[in-house]
Short mmCIF file of C-alpha atoms and ligand atoms in Angstrom, two decimals:
data_model
loop_
_atom_site.label_atom_id
_atom_site.label_comp_id
_atom_site.label_asym_id
_atom_site.label_seq_id
_atom_site.Cartn_x
_atom_site.Cartn_y
_atom_site.Cartn_z
CA UNK A 1 14.14 8.46 9.21
CA UNK A 2 11.77 10.87 7.85
CA UNK A 3 8.72 9.74 6.31
CA UNK A 4 6.73 12.09 3.81
CA UNK A 5 2.68 10.93 3.63
CA UNK A 6 -0.52 11.51 4.52
CA UNK A 7 -2.42 9.84 6.79
CA UNK A 8 -4.57 7.12 5.13
CA UNK A 9 -2.60 7.18 2.05
CA UNK A 10 0.01 4.85 0.66
CA UNK A 11 2.72 5.94 3.32
CA UNK A 12 0.42 3.63 5.57
CA UNK A 13 1.23 0.82 3.78
CA UNK A 14 4.85 1.55 5.05
CA UNK A 15 4.24 2.72 8.59
CA UNK A 16 2.28 -0.43 9.19
CA UNK A 17 5.39 -1.81 7.82
CA UNK A 18 8.02 0.43 9.93
CA UNK A 19 5.62 -0.27 13.03
CA UNK A 20 5.76 -3.99 12.68
CA UNK A 21 9.84 -4.17 12.12
CA UNK A 22 10.43 -1.83 15.39
CA UNK A 23 11.53 0.85 12.99
CA UNK A 24 11.63 4.45 14.24
CA UNK A 25 10.85 6.98 11.95
CA UNK A 26 9.64 10.49 11.70
CA UNK A 27 6.27 11.21 10.00
CA UNK A 28 6.05 14.51 7.86
CA UNK A 29 2.37 15.05 6.65
CA UNK A 30 2.27 16.64 3.10
CA UNK A 31 -1.38 16.51 2.77
CA UNK A 32 -2.10 18.95 -0.42
CA UNK A 33 1.14 17.68 -2.09
CA UNK A 34 -0.79 16.55 -5.08
CA UNK A 35 -1.81 20.12 -5.85
CA UNK A 36 0.70 22.86 -6.60
CA UNK A 37 1.89 24.69 -3.41
CA UNK A 38 4.53 24.22 -0.56
CA UNK A 39 3.81 20.53 0.22
CA UNK A 40 4.41 19.37 -3.35
CA UNK A 41 7.15 22.16 -3.60
CA UNK A 42 8.75 20.00 0.12
CA UNK A 43 8.08 16.19 -1.85
CA UNK A 44 9.22 17.34 -4.82
CA UNK A 45 12.56 17.97 -3.83
CA UNK A 46 12.73 14.66 -2.36
CA UNK A 47 10.88 12.40 -5.02
CA UNK A 48 10.70 13.51 -8.45
CA UNK A 49 7.40 11.53 -8.95
CA UNK A 50 6.12 13.50 -6.21
CA UNK A 51 4.42 10.20 -4.72
CA UNK A 52 3.69 8.82 -0.86
CA UNK A 53 5.28 7.27 0.45
CA UNK A 54 8.83 8.60 0.23
CA UNK A 55 11.20 7.96 2.97
CA UNK A 56 14.48 9.92 3.69
CA UNK A 57 16.77 7.79 5.37
CA UNK A 58 19.63 8.40 7.93
CA UNK A 59 21.94 8.48 5.35
CA UNK A 60 20.13 11.13 3.60
CA UNK A 61 19.25 9.00 0.74
CA UNK A 62 15.91 8.85 -0.73
CA UNK A 63 13.71 5.49 -0.87
CA UNK A 64 10.53 5.21 -2.70
CA UNK A 65 8.14 2.67 -3.58
CA UNK A 66 6.16 0.53 -1.29
CA UNK A 67 7.97 -2.81 -2.70
CA UNK A 68 11.32 -1.51 -2.73
CA UNK A 69 10.33 -0.29 1.16
CA UNK A 70 9.13 -4.00 2.23
CA UNK A 71 12.47 -5.10 1.04
CA UNK A 72 14.35 -2.49 3.13
CA UNK A 73 12.39 -3.69 6.16
CA UNK A 74 13.04 -7.37 5.05
CA UNK A 75 16.61 -6.56 5.06
CA UNK A 76 16.00 -6.06 9.09
CA UNK A 77 13.22 -8.05 9.97
CA UNK A 78 13.05 -11.27 7.78
CA UNK A 79 10.46 -12.45 9.56
CA UNK A 80 7.52 -10.64 8.02
CA UNK A 81 8.27 -12.72 5.08
CA UNK A 82 8.13 -16.45 4.60
CA UNK A 83 11.26 -18.29 5.04
CA UNK A 84 13.85 -18.62 2.30
CA UNK A 85 13.07 -22.22 0.97
CA UNK A 86 9.89 -22.48 1.85
CA UNK A 87 7.13 -23.01 -0.71
CA UNK A 88 4.94 -19.43 0.20
CA UNK A 89 8.32 -17.38 -0.38
CA UNK A 90 7.48 -17.33 -3.90
CA UNK A 91 4.13 -16.68 -3.55
CA UNK A 92 4.90 -14.00 -1.33
CA UNK A 93 7.52 -12.11 -3.89
CA UNK A 94 5.10 -12.85 -6.56
CA UNK A 95 2.27 -10.64 -4.71
CA UNK A 96 4.71 -8.37 -3.43
CA UNK A 97 5.52 -7.65 -6.97
CA UNK A 98 1.84 -7.92 -8.14
CA UNK A 99 -0.03 -5.76 -6.23
CA UNK A 100 2.49 -2.83 -7.10
CA UNK A 101 2.70 -3.29 -10.36
CA UNK A 102 -0.89 -4.37 -11.04
CA UNK A 103 -3.25 -2.82 -8.49
CA UNK A 104 -1.31 0.31 -7.56
CA UNK A 105 -1.25 1.77 -10.95
CA UNK A 106 -4.52 1.56 -11.34
CA UNK A 107 -5.25 4.26 -8.42
CA UNK A 108 -2.45 6.23 -10.50
CA UNK A 109 -4.74 6.70 -13.06
CA UNK A 110 -8.10 6.60 -11.67
CA UNK A 111 -7.17 9.17 -9.01
CA UNK A 112 -5.96 11.61 -11.58
CA UNK A 113 -7.74 10.85 -15.08
CA UNK A 114 -7.67 14.62 -16.69
CA UNK A 115 -3.82 13.89 -16.30
CA UNK A 116 -3.86 11.15 -18.50
CA UNK A 117 -6.65 11.15 -20.61
CA UNK A 118 -7.80 14.78 -20.99
CA UNK A 119 -10.56 14.19 -23.35
CA UNK A 120 -12.22 10.97 -21.68
CA UNK A 121 -11.19 11.15 -17.93
CA UNK A 122 -14.52 9.59 -16.93
CA UNK A 123 -13.82 6.57 -19.21
CA UNK A 124 -10.60 6.17 -18.19
CA UNK A 125 -11.71 6.32 -14.44
CA UNK A 126 -14.61 4.01 -14.70
CA UNK A 127 -12.10 1.49 -16.79
CA UNK A 128 -9.12 1.64 -13.97
CA UNK A 129 -11.93 0.86 -11.24
CA UNK A 130 -13.49 -1.98 -13.20
CA UNK A 131 -10.03 -3.66 -13.71
CA UNK A 132 -9.31 -3.37 -9.85
CA UNK A 133 -12.48 -5.19 -8.89
CA UNK A 134 -11.24 -8.05 -11.38
CA UNK A 135 -7.90 -7.33 -9.92
CA UNK A 136 -8.77 -8.16 -6.36
CA UNK A 137 -11.61 -10.71 -7.26
CA UNK A 138 -8.60 -12.80 -8.94
CA UNK A 139 -6.83 -12.45 -5.77
CA UNK A 140 -9.55 -13.49 -3.29
CA UNK A 141 -9.77 -16.66 -5.04
CA UNK A 142 -6.20 -17.03 -5.32
CA UNK A 143 -6.09 -16.72 -1.29
CA UNK A 144 -5.79 -19.78 0.86
CA UNK A 145 -5.14 -19.04 4.24
CA UNK A 146 -6.36 -17.48 7.57
CA UNK A 147 -5.73 -15.25 9.26
CA UNK A 148 -3.22 -13.90 7.20
CA UNK A 149 -2.26 -14.00 3.81
CA UNK A 150 -0.07 -16.85 4.41
CA UNK A 151 -1.64 -18.36 7.42
CA UNK A 152 -0.63 -17.72 11.36
CA UNK A 153 2.72 -15.77 10.07
CA UNK A 154 2.37 -12.09 9.36
CA UNK A 155 3.82 -10.53 6.41
CA UNK A 156 4.35 -7.36 4.93
CA UNK A 157 1.63 -8.74 1.97
CA UNK A 158 -0.93 -7.96 4.69
CA UNK A 159 -0.19 -4.52 5.52
CA UNK A 160 -1.03 -3.97 1.97
CA UNK A 161 -4.49 -5.72 2.26
CA UNK A 162 -5.34 -4.08 5.64
CA UNK A 163 -4.76 -0.36 3.70
CA UNK A 164 -5.89 -0.92 0.40
CA UNK A 165 -9.29 -2.42 1.60
CA UNK A 166 -10.15 1.45 3.13
CA UNK A 167 -9.51 2.51 -0.62
CA UNK A 168 -12.02 2.49 -3.65
CA UNK A 169 -14.16 0.27 -4.28
CA UNK A 170 -14.56 0.45 -0.46
CA UNK A 171 -14.84 -1.68 2.70
CA UNK A 172 -18.79 -2.49 2.10
CA UNK A 173 -17.44 -3.76 -1.80
CA UNK A 174 -14.50 -5.83 -0.25
CA UNK A 175 -16.93 -7.24 2.46
CA UNK A 176 -19.37 -8.48 -0.04
CA UNK A 177 -17.03 -9.38 -2.81
CA UNK A 178 -13.45 -10.25 -1.64
CA UNK A 179 -14.34 -12.02 1.94
CA UNK A 180 -10.95 -13.31 1.93
CA UNK A 181 -9.21 -10.19 1.65
CA UNK A 182 -11.81 -8.59 4.19
CA UNK A 183 -11.14 -10.97 6.89
CA UNK A 184 -7.32 -10.46 6.37
CA UNK A 185 -7.73 -6.97 6.81
CA UNK A 186 -9.65 -7.69 9.93
CA UNK A 187 -6.92 -9.75 11.11
CA UNK A 188 -4.46 -6.63 11.16
CA UNK A 189 -6.61 -4.28 12.56
CA UNK A 190 -6.64 -6.85 15.78
CA UNK A 191 -3.15 -6.44 16.06
CA UNK A 192 -2.83 -4.25 19.04
CA UNK A 193 1.24 -3.27 18.17
CA UNK A 194 -0.69 -1.80 14.82
CA UNK A 195 -3.59 0.43 16.54
CA UNK A 196 -1.78 3.56 17.40
CA UNK A 197 -0.17 3.59 13.90
CA UNK A 198 -4.11 2.24 12.34
CA UNK A 199 -5.32 5.00 14.45
CA UNK A 200 -3.04 7.64 13.38
CA UNK A 201 -4.47 6.52 9.54
CA UNK A 202 -8.03 6.91 10.12
CA UNK A 203 -7.97 3.16 9.67
CA UNK A 204 -10.74 1.94 11.90
CA UNK A 205 -12.23 -1.96 11.79
N1 GSH B 1 4.41 2.49 -7.26
C1 GSH B 1 4.42 3.51 -5.82
C2 GSH B 1 2.91 3.89 -5.63
C3 GSH B 1 2.92 5.32 -4.93
C4 GSH B 1 1.58 6.14 -5.21
O1 GSH B 1 1.03 6.11 -6.45
N2 GSH B 1 1.35 6.88 -3.93
C5 GSH B 1 0.14 7.74 -4.22
C6 GSH B 1 -0.77 7.85 -3.01
S1 GSH B 1 -1.49 6.47 -2.65
C7 GSH B 1 0.55 8.63 -5.04
O2 GSH B 1 1.42 9.35 -4.13
N3 GSH B 1 -0.30 9.40 -5.62
C8 GSH B 1 -0.14 10.88 -6.48
C9 GSH B 1 0.54 10.60 -7.85
O3 GSH B 1 0.73 9.44 -8.44
O4 GSH B 1 0.69 11.82 -8.34
C10 GSH B 1 4.57 2.76 -4.46
O5 GSH B 1 3.91 1.38 -4.70
O6 GSH B 1 4.96 3.36 -3.61
#
């Protein structure tokens, strides 16, 4: 399969997932896709939303959305989520949707505020960033386990936390305000299996 992405961006989340599940992929760097040009044309032909990650499967089907990619990965590697029947399973499902339904949109709007609020881009950006911090503070308060989100078992939620910790409001903010998220991200960074892909995405711990 082919993964269209940009080092360090949302494609890094799915790179971690695919690597943990031993699913091979070819990475195509579409850096610059968020501006008009050949990279955007390449991506837009495959995903009209023009977002990364975008996956082109070996049967030619297109797969986007990190949460959908996570579910696809789990079909092949169920061990990357708490088992069916255990209480953590529902919290895994909840957090998977919660992250993409609540946290991710704050980037959609804050990264390109002039697209959504041409008359008040700064206000939209500031409000989204403030709301994102509120969300992360709730999450940190909700987290109970270590070294990973659900204890000793590494799950695909940990991939989100490791990559998102490198995005705004930035690693220093996470360390100071959400120590549990920071500790989980650190634990993911320690996994030898992920070192190459973390390095390729400039995710250094
Ligand atoms: N809901 C999508 C969000 C993906 C997303 O927003 N990716 C960002 C990069 S990290 C992007 O492509 N932004 C460009 C845009 O939204 O125009 C997912 O979970 O994969």
